[in-house]
JSON list of C-alpha atoms in Angstrom, two decimals:
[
{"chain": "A", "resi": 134, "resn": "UNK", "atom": "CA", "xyz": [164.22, 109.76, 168.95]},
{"chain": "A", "resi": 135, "resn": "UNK", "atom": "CA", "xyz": [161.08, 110.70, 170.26]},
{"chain": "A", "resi": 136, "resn": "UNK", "atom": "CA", "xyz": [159.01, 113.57, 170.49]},
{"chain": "A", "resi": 137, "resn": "UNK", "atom": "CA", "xyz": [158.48, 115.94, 173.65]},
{"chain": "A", "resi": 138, "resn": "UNK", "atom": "CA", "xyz": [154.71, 116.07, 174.20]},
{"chain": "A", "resi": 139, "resn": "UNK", "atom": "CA", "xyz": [153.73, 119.72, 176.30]},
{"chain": "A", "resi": 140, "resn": "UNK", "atom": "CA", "xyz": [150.25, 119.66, 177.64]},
{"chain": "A", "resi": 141, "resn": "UNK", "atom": "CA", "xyz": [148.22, 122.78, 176.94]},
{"chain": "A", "resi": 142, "resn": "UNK", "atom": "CA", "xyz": [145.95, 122.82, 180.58]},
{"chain": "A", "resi": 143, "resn": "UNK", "atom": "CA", "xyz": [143.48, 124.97, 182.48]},
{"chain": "A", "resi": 144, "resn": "UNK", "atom": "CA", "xyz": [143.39, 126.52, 186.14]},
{"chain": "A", "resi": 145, "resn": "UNK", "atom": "CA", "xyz": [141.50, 123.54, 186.72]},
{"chain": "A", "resi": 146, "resn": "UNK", "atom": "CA", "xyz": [143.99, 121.43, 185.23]},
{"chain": "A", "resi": 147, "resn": "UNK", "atom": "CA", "xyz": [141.91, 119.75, 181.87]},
{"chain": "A", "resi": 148, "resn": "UNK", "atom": "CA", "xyz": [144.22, 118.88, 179.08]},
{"chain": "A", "resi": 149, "resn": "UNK", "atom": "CA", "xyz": [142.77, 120.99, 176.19]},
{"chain": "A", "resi": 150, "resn": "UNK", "atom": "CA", "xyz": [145.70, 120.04, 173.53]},
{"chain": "A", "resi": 151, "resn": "UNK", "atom": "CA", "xyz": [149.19, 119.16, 173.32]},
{"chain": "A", "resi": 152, "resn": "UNK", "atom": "CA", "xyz": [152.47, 120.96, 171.64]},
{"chain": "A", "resi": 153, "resn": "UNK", "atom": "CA", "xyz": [154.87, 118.62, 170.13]},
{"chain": "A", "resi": 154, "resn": "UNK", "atom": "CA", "xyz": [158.30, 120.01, 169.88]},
{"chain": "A", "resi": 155, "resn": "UNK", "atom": "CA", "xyz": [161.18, 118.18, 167.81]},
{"chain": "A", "resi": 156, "resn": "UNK", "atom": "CA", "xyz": [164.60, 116.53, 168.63]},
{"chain": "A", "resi": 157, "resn": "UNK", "atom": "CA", "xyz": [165.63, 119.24, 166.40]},
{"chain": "A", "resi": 158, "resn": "UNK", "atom": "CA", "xyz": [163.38, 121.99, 168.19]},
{"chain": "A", "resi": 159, "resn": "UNK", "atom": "CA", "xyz": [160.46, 122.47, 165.62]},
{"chain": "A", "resi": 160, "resn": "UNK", "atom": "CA", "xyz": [157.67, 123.06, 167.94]},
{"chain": "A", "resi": 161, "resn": "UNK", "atom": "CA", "xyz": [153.76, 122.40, 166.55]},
{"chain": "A", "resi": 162, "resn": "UNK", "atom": "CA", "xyz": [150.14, 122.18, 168.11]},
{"chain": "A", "resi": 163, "resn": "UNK", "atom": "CA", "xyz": [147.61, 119.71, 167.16]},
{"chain": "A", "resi": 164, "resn": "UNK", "atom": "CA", "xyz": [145.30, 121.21, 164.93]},
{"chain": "A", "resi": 165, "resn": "UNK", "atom": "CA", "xyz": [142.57, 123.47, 166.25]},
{"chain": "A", "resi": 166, "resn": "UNK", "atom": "CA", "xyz": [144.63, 123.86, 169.45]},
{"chain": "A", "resi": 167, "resn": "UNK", "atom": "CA", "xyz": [143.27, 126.19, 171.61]},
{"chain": "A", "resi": 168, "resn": "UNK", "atom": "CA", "xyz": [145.79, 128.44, 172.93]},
{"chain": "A", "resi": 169, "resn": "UNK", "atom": "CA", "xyz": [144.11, 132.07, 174.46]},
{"chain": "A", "resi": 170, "resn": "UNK", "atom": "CA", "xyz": [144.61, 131.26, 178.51]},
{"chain": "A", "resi": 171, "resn": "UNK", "atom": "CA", "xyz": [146.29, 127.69, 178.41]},
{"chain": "A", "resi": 172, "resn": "UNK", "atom": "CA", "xyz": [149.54, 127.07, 179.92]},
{"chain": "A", "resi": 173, "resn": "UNK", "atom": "CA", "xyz": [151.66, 124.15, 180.80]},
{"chain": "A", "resi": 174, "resn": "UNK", "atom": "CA", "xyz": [152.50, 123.79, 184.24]},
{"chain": "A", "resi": 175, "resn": "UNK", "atom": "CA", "xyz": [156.52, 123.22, 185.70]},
{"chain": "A", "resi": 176, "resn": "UNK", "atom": "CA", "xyz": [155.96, 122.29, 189.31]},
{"chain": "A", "resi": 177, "resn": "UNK", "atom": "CA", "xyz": [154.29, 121.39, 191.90]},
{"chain": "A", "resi": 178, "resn": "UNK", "atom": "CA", "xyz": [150.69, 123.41, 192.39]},
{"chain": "A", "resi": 179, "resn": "UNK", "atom": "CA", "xyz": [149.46, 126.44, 191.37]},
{"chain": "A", "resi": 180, "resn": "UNK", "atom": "CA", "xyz": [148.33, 128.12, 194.50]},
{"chain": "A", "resi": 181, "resn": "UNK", "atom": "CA", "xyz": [151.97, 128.25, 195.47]},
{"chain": "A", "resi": 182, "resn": "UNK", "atom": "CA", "xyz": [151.67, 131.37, 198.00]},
{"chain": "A", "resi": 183, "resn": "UNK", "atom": "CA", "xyz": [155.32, 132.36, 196.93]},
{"chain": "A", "resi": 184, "resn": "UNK", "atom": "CA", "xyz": [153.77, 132.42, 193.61]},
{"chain": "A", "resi": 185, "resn": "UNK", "atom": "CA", "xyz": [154.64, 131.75, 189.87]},
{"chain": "A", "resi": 186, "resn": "UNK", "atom": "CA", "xyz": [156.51, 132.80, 187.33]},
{"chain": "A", "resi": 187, "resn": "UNK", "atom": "CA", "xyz": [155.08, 133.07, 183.67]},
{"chain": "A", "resi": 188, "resn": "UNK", "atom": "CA", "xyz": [156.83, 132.49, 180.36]},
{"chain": "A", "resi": 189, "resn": "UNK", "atom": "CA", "xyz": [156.74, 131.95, 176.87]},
{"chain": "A", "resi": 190, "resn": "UNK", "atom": "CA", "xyz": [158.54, 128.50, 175.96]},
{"chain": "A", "resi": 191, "resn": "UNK", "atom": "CA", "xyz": [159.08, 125.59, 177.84]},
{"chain": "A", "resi": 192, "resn": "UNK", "atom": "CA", "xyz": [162.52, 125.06, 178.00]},
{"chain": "A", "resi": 193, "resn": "UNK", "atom": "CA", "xyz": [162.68, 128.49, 179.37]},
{"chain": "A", "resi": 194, "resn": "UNK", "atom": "CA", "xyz": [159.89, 127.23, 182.11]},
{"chain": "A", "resi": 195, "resn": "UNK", "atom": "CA", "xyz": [162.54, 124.36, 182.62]},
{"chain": "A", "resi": 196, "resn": "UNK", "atom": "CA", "xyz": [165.60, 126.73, 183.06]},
{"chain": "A", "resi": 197, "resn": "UNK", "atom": "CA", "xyz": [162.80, 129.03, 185.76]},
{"chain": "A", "resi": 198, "resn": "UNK", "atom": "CA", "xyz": [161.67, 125.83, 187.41]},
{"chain": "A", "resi": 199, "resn": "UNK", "atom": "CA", "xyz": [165.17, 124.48, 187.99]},
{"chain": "A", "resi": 200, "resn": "UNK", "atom": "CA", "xyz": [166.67, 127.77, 189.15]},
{"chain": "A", "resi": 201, "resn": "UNK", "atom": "CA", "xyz": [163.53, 129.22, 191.48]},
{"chain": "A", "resi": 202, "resn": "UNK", "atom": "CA", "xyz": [162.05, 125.54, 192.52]},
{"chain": "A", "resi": 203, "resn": "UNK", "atom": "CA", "xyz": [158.42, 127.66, 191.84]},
{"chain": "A", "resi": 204, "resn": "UNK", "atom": "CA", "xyz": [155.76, 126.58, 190.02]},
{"chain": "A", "resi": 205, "resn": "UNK", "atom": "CA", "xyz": [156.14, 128.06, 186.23]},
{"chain": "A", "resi": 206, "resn": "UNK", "atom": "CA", "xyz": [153.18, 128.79, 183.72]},
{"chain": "A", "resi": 207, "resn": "UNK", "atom": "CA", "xyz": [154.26, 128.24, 180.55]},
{"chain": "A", "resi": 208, "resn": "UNK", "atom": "CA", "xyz": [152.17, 130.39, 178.19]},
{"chain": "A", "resi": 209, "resn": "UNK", "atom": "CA", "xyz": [153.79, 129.58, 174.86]},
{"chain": "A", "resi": 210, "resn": "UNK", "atom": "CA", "xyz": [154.61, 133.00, 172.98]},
{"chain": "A", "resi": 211, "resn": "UNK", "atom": "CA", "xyz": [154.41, 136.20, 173.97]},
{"chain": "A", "resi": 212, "resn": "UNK", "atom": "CA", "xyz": [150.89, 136.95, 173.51]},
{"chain": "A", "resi": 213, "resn": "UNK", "atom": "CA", "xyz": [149.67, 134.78, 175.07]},
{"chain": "A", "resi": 214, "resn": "UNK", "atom": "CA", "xyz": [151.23, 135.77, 178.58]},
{"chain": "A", "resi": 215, "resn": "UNK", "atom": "CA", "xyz": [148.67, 138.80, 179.37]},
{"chain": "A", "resi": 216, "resn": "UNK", "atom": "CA", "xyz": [145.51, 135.95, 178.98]},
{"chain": "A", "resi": 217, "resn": "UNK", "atom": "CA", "xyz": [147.66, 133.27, 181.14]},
{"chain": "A", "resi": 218, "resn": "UNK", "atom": "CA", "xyz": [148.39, 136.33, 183.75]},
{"chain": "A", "resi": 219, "resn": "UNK", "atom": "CA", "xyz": [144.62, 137.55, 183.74]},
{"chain": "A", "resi": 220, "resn": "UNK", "atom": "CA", "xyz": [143.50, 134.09, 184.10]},
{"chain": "A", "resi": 221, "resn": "UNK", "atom": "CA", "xyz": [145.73, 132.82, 187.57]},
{"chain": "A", "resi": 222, "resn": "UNK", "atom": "CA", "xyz": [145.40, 136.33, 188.81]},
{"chain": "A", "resi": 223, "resn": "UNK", "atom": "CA", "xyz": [141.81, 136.50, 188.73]},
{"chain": "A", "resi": 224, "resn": "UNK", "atom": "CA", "xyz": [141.79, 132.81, 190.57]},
{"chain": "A", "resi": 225, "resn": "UNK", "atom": "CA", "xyz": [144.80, 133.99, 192.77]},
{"chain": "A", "resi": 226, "resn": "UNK", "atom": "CA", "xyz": [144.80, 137.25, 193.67]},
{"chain": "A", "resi": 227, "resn": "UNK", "atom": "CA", "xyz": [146.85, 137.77, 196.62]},
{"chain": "A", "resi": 228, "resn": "UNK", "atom": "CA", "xyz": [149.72, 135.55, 195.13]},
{"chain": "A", "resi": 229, "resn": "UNK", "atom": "CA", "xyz": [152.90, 136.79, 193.90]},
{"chain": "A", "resi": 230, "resn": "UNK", "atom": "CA", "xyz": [153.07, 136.73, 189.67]},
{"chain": "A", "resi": 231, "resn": "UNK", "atom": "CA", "xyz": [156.23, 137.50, 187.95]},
{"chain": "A", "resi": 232, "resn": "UNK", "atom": "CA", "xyz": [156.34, 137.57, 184.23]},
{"chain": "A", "resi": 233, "resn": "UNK", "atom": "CA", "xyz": [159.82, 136.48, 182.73]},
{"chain": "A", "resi": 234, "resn": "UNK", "atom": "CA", "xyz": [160.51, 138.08, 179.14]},
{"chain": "A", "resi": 235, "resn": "UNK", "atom": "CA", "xyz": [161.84, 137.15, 176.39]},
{"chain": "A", "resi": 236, "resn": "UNK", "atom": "CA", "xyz": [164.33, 139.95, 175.60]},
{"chain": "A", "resi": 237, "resn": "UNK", "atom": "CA", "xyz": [164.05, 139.62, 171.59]},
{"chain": "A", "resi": 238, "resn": "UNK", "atom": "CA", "xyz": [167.34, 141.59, 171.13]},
{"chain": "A", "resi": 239, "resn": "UNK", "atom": "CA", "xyz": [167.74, 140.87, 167.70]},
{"chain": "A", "resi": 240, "resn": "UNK", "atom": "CA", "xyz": [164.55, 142.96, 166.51]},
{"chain": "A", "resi": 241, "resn": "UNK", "atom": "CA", "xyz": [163.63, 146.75, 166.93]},
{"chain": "A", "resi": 242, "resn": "UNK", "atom": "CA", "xyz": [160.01, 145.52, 168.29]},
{"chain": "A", "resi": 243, "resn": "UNK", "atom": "CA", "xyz": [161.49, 143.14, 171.10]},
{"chain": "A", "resi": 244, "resn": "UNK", "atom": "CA", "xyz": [158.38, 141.34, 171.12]},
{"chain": "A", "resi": 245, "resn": "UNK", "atom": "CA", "xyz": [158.64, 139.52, 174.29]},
{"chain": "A", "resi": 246, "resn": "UNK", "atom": "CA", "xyz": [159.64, 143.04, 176.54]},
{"chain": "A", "resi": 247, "resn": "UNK", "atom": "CA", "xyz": [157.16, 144.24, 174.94]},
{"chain": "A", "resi": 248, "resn": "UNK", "atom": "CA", "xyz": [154.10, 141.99, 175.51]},
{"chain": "A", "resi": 249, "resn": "UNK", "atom": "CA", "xyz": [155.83, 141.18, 178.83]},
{"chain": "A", "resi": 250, "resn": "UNK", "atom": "CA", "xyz": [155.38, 144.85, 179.91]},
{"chain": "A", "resi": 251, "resn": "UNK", "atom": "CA", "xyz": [152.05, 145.15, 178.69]},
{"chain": "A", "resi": 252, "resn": "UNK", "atom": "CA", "xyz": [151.02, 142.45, 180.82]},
{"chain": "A", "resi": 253, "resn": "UNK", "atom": "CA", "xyz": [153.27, 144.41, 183.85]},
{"chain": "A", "resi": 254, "resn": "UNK", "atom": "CA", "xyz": [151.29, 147.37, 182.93]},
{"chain": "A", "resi": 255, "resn": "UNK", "atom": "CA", "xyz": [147.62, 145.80, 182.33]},
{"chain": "A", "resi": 256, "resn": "UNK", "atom": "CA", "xyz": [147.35, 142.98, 185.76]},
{"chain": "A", "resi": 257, "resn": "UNK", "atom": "CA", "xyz": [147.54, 144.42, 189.09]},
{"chain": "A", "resi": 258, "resn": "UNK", "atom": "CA", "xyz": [150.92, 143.82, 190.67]},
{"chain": "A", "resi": 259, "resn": "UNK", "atom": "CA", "xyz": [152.84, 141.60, 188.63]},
{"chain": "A", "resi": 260, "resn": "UNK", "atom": "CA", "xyz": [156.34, 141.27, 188.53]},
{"chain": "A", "resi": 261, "resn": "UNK", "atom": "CA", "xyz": [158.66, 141.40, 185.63]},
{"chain": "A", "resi": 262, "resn": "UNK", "atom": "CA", "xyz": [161.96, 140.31, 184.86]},
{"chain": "A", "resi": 263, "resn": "UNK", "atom": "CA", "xyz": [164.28, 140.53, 181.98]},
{"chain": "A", "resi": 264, "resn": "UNK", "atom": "CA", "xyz": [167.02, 138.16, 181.06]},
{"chain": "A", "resi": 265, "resn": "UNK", "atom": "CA", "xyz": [170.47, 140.69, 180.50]},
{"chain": "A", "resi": 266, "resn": "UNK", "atom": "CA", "xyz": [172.92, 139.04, 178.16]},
{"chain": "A", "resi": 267, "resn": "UNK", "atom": "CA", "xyz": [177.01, 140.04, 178.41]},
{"chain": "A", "resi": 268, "resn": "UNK", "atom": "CA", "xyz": [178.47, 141.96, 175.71]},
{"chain": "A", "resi": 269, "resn": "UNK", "atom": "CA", "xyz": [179.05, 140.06, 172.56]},
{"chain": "A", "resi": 270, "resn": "UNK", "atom": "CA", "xyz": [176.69, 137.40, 173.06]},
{"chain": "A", "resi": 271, "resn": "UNK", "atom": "CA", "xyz": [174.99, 136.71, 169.79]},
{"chain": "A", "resi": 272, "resn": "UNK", "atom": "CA", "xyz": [171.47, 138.43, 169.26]},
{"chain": "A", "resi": 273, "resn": "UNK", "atom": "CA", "xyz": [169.56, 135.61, 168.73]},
{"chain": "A", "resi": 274, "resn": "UNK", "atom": "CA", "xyz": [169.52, 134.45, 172.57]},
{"chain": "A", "resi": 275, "resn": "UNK", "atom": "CA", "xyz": [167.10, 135.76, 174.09]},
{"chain": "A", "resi": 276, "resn": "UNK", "atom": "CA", "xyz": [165.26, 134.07, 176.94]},
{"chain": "A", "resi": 277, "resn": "UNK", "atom": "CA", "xyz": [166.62, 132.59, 180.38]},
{"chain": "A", "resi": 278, "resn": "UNK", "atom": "CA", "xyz": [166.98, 129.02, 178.91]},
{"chain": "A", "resi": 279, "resn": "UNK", "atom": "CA", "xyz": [169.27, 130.62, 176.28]},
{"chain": "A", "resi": 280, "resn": "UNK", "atom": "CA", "xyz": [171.16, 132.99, 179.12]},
{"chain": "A", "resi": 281, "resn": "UNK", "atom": "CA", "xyz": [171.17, 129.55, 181.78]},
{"chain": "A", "resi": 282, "resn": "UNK", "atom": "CA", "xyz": [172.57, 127.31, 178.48]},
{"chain": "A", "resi": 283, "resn": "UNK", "atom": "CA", "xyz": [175.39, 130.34, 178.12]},
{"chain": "A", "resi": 284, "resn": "UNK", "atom": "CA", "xyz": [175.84, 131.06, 181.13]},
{"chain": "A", "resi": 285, "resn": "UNK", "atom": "CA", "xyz": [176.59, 127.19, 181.97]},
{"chain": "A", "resi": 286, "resn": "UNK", "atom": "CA", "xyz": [178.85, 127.33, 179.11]},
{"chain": "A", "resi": 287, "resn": "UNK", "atom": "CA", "xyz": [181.08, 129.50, 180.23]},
{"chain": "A", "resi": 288, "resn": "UNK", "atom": "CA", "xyz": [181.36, 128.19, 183.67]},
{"chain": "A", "resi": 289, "resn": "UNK", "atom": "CA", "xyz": [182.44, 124.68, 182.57]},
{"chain": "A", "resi": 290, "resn": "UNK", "atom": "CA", "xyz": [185.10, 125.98, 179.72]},
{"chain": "A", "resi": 291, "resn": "UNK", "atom": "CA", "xyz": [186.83, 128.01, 182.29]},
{"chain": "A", "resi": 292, "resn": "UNK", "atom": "CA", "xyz": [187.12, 125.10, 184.74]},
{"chain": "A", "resi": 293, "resn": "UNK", "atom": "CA", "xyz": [188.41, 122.73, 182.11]}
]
């Protein structure tokens, strides 16, 4: 089984690093990675004038991508989404931005709401949406890849 490589780009699309992330999930940069303002890319291009939608991890840029068919910007943790943000707002500034959160449940800090909002409350009209998880579902899901892979769960045991 092989690896996933994840490019770590520009605006102007140069490949700065790579993240390698498991089989299993473990998720690593090269060393001296870069990170402050890279993303990975889901889609097409990033002038999109419906605009983009900015995350943390890329399976949750996956879930976006698949669900929205608009470009994604996958930032790769939480704070790193306000540079990402700054950075495609300041090169597109009349297109639509909508930050998706993690909603880290399980902890009284909720990291990814948190940094999320900051960004809502720091770069000019930018959108912001949380993933909202039905009762009982265990704490430790907590982005939209986690809510699409329950969600899609549930829909196929009660069809069986």
């Amino acid at each position: 089984t092989a690896n996933l490589l994840v490019p770590l780009c520009d605006l102007d699309g140069m490949l700065h690093s790579l993240q390698t992330i498991t089989p299993a999930g473990e998720k690593r940069f090269l060393a001296g990675t870069p990170k402050r303002g890279l993303f990975c890319l889901i889609g097409d291009a990033l002038d999109n004038p419906h605009g983009v939608y900015v995350c943390e991890g890329y399976a949750t840029g996956a879930s976006l991508y698949e669900a929205y068919h608009l470009p994604v910007l996958v930032a790769f943790d939480a704070g790193n989404l306000l540079p990402v943000t700054q950075a495609y707002r300041s090169r597109y500034p009349f297109n639509p931005v909508t930050v998706c959160a993690d909603n880290d449940r399980k902890s009284d800090l909720n990291t990814g709401l948190t940094k999320a909002r900051e960004v809502v409350a720091t770069v000019p009209n930018v959108g912001l949406i949380v993933p909202q998880f039905p009762a009982g579902a265990p704490l430790h899901l907590s982005d939209f890849n986690d809510l699409s892979v329950l969600l899609g769960s549930s829909t196929q045991e009660k069809t069986q």
